[in-house]
XYZ file of N, CA and C in Angstrom:
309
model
N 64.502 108.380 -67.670
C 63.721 108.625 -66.475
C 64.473 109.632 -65.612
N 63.593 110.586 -65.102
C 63.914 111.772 -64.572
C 63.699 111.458 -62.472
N 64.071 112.085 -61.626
C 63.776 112.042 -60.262
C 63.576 113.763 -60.007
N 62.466 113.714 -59.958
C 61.995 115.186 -59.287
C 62.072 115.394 -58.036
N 63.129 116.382 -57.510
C 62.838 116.865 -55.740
C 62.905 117.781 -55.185
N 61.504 118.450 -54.717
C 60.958 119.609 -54.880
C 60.524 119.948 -52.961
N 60.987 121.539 -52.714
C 60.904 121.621 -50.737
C 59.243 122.585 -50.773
N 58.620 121.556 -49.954
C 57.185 122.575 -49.960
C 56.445 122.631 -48.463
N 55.899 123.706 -48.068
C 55.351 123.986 -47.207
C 54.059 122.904 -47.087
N 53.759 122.411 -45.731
C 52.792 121.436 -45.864
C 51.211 122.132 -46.310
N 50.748 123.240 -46.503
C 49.521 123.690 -47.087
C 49.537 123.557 -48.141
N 50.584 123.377 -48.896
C 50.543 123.124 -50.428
C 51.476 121.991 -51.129
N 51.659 120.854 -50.370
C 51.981 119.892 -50.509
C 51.244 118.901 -51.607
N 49.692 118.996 -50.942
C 48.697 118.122 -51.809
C 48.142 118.812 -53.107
N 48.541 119.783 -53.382
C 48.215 120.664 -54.220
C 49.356 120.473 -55.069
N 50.411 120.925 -55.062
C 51.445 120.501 -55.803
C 51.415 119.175 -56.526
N 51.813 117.727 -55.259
C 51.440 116.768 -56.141
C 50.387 116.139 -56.873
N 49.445 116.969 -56.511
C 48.219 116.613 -57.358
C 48.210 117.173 -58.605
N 49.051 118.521 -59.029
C 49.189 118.922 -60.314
C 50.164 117.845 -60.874
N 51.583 117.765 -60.564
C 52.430 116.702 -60.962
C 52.068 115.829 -61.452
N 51.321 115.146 -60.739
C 50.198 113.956 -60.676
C 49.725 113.770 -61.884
N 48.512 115.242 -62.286
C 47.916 115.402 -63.650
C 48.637 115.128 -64.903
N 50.072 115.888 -64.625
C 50.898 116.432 -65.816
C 51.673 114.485 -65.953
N 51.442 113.629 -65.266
C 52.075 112.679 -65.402
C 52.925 112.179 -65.109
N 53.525 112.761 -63.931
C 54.713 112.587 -63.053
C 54.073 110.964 -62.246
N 55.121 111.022 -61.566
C 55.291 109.681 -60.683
C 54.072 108.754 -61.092
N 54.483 108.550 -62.302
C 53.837 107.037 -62.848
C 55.152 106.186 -63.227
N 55.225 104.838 -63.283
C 56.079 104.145 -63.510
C 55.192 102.196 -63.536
N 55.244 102.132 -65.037
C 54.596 100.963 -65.603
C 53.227 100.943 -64.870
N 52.364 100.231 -64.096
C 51.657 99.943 -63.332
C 51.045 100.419 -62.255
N 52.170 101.274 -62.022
C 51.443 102.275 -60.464
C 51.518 103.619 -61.222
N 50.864 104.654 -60.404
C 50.936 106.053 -60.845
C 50.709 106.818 -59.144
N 50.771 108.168 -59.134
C 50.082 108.734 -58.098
C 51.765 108.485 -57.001
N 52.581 108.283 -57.662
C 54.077 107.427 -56.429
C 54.999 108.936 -56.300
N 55.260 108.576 -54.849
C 56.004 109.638 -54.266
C 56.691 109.066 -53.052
N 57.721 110.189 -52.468
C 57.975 109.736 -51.360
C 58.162 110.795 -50.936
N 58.316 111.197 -49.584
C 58.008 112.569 -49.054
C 58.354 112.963 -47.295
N 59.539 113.553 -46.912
C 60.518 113.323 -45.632
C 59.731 114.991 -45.599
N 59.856 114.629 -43.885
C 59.274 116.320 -43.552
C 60.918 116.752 -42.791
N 60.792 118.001 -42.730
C 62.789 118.475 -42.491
C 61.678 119.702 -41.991
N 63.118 120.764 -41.691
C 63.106 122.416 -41.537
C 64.199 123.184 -42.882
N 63.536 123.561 -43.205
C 63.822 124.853 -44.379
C 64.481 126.116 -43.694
N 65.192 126.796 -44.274
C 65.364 128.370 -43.719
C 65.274 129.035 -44.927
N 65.231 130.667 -45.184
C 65.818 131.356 -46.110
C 65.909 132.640 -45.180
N 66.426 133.576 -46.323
C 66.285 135.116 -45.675
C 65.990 135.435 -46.820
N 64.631 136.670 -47.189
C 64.576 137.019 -47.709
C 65.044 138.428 -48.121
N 65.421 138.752 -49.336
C 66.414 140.499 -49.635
C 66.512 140.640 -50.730
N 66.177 141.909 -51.217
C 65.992 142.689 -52.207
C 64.896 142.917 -52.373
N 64.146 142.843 -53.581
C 62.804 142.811 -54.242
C 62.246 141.414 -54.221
N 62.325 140.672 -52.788
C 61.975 139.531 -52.629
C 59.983 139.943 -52.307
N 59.280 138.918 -52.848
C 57.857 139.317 -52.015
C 57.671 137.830 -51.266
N 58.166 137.637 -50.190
C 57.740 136.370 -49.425
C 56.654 135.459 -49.485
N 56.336 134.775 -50.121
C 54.856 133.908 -49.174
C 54.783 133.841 -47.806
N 56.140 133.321 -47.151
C 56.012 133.121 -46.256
C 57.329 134.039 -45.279
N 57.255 134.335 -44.113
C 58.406 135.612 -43.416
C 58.496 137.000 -43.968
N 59.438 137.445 -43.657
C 59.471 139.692 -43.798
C 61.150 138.852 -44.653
N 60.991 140.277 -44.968
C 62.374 140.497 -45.847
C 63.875 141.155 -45.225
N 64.669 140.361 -44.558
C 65.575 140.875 -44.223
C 65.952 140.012 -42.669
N 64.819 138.918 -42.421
C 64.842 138.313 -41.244
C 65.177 136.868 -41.570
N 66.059 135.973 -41.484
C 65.845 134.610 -41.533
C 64.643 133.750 -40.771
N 64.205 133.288 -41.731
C 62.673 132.610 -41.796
C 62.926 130.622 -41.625
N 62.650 130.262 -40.568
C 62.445 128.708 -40.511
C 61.263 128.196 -40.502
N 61.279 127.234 -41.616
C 59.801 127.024 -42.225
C 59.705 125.214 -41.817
N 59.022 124.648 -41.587
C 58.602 122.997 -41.385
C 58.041 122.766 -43.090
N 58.956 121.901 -43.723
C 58.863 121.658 -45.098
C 58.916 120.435 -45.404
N 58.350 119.802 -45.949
C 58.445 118.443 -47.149
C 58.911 118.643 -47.954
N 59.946 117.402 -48.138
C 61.076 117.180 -49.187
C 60.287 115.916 -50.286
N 59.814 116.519 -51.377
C 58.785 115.477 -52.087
C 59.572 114.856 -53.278
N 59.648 113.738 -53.329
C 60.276 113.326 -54.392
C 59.914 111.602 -55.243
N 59.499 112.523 -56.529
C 59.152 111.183 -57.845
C 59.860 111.452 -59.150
N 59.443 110.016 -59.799
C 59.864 110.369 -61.045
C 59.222 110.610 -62.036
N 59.737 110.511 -63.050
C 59.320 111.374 -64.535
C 59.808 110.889 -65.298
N 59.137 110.631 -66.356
C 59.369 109.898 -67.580
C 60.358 111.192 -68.482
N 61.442 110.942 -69.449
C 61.588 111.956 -70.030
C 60.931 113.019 -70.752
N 60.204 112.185 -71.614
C 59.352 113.548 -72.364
C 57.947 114.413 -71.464
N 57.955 114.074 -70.202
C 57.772 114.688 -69.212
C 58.330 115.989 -68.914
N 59.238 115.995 -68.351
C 59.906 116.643 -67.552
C 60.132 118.040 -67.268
N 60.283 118.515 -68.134
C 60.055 120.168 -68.408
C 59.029 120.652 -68.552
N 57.689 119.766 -68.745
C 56.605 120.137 -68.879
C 56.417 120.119 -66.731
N 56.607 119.242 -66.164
C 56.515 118.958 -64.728
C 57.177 119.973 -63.982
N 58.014 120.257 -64.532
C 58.883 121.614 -63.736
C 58.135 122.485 -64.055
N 57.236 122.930 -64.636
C 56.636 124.185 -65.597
C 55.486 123.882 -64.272
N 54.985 122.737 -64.522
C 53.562 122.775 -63.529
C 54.340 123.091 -62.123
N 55.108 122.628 -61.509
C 55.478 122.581 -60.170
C 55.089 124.159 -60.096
N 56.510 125.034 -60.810
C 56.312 126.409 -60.188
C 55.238 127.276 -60.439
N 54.111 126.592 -61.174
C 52.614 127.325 -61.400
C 52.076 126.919 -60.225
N 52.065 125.655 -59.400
C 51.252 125.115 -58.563
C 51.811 125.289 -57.462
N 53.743 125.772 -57.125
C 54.433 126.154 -55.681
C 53.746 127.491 -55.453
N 53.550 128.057 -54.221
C 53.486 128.855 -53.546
C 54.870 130.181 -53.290
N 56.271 129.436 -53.748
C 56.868 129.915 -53.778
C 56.999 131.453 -55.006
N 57.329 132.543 -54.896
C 57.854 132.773 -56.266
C 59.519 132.002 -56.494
N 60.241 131.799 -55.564
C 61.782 130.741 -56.168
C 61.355 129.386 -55.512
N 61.172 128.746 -55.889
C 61.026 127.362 -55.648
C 62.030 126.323 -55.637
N 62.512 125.524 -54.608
C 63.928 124.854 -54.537
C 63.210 123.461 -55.246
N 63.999 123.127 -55.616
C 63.726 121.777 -56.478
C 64.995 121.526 -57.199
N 65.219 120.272 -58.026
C 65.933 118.818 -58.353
C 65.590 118.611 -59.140
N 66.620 117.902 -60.510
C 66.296 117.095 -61.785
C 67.439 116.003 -61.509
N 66.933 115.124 -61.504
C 68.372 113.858 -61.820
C 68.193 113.297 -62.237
N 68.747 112.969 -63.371
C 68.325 111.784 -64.247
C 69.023 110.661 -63.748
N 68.072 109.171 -64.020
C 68.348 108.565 -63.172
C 68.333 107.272 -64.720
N 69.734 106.390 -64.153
C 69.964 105.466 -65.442
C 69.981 104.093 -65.120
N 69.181 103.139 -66.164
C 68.812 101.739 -65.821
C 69.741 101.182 -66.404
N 70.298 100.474 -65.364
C 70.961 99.122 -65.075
C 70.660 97.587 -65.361
């Protein structure tokens, strides 16, 4: 079992985990659809041949972001990372793999 944790702008929050969702993420025995999800502030600066979604290139950008985080079955997982950055808004997308071990 995998822990996915992925930083997203709230317009594409429900969009994201609703692909996840599809691909089979945050199911675990009995429940499915499971997440947990802290709202924070983000920064970046964007530079070089960056194309922003969001801010100009060369200005540090503070964004109001959700910190979303479920798990994933193993033979999941790389398939879930694949959907995330089709379904982020980002072109670099910050995100998390941890595998997580039962006790």
């Amino acid at each position: 079992m995998y822990k996915l944790s992925y930083y997203v702008p709230e317009v594409a929050k429900e969009k994201t985990k609703s692909a996840l969702f599809a691909a089979g993420a945050g199911m675990f025995e009995n429940y499915e659809n499971c997440s947990f999800e802290t709202l924070g502030q983000g920064q970046f600066k964007p530079i070089g041949n960056a194309n922003p979604y969001i801010g100009k290139k060369g200005v540090i950008e503070y964004v109001a972001e959700y910190k979303v985080e479920m798990i994933c079955r193993d033979e999941l997982i790389k398939k879930a990372v694949e959907v995330l950055k089709e379904a982020h808004p980002y072109e670099e997308v910050a995100y998390e793999v941890i595998k997580l071990e039962d006790f």
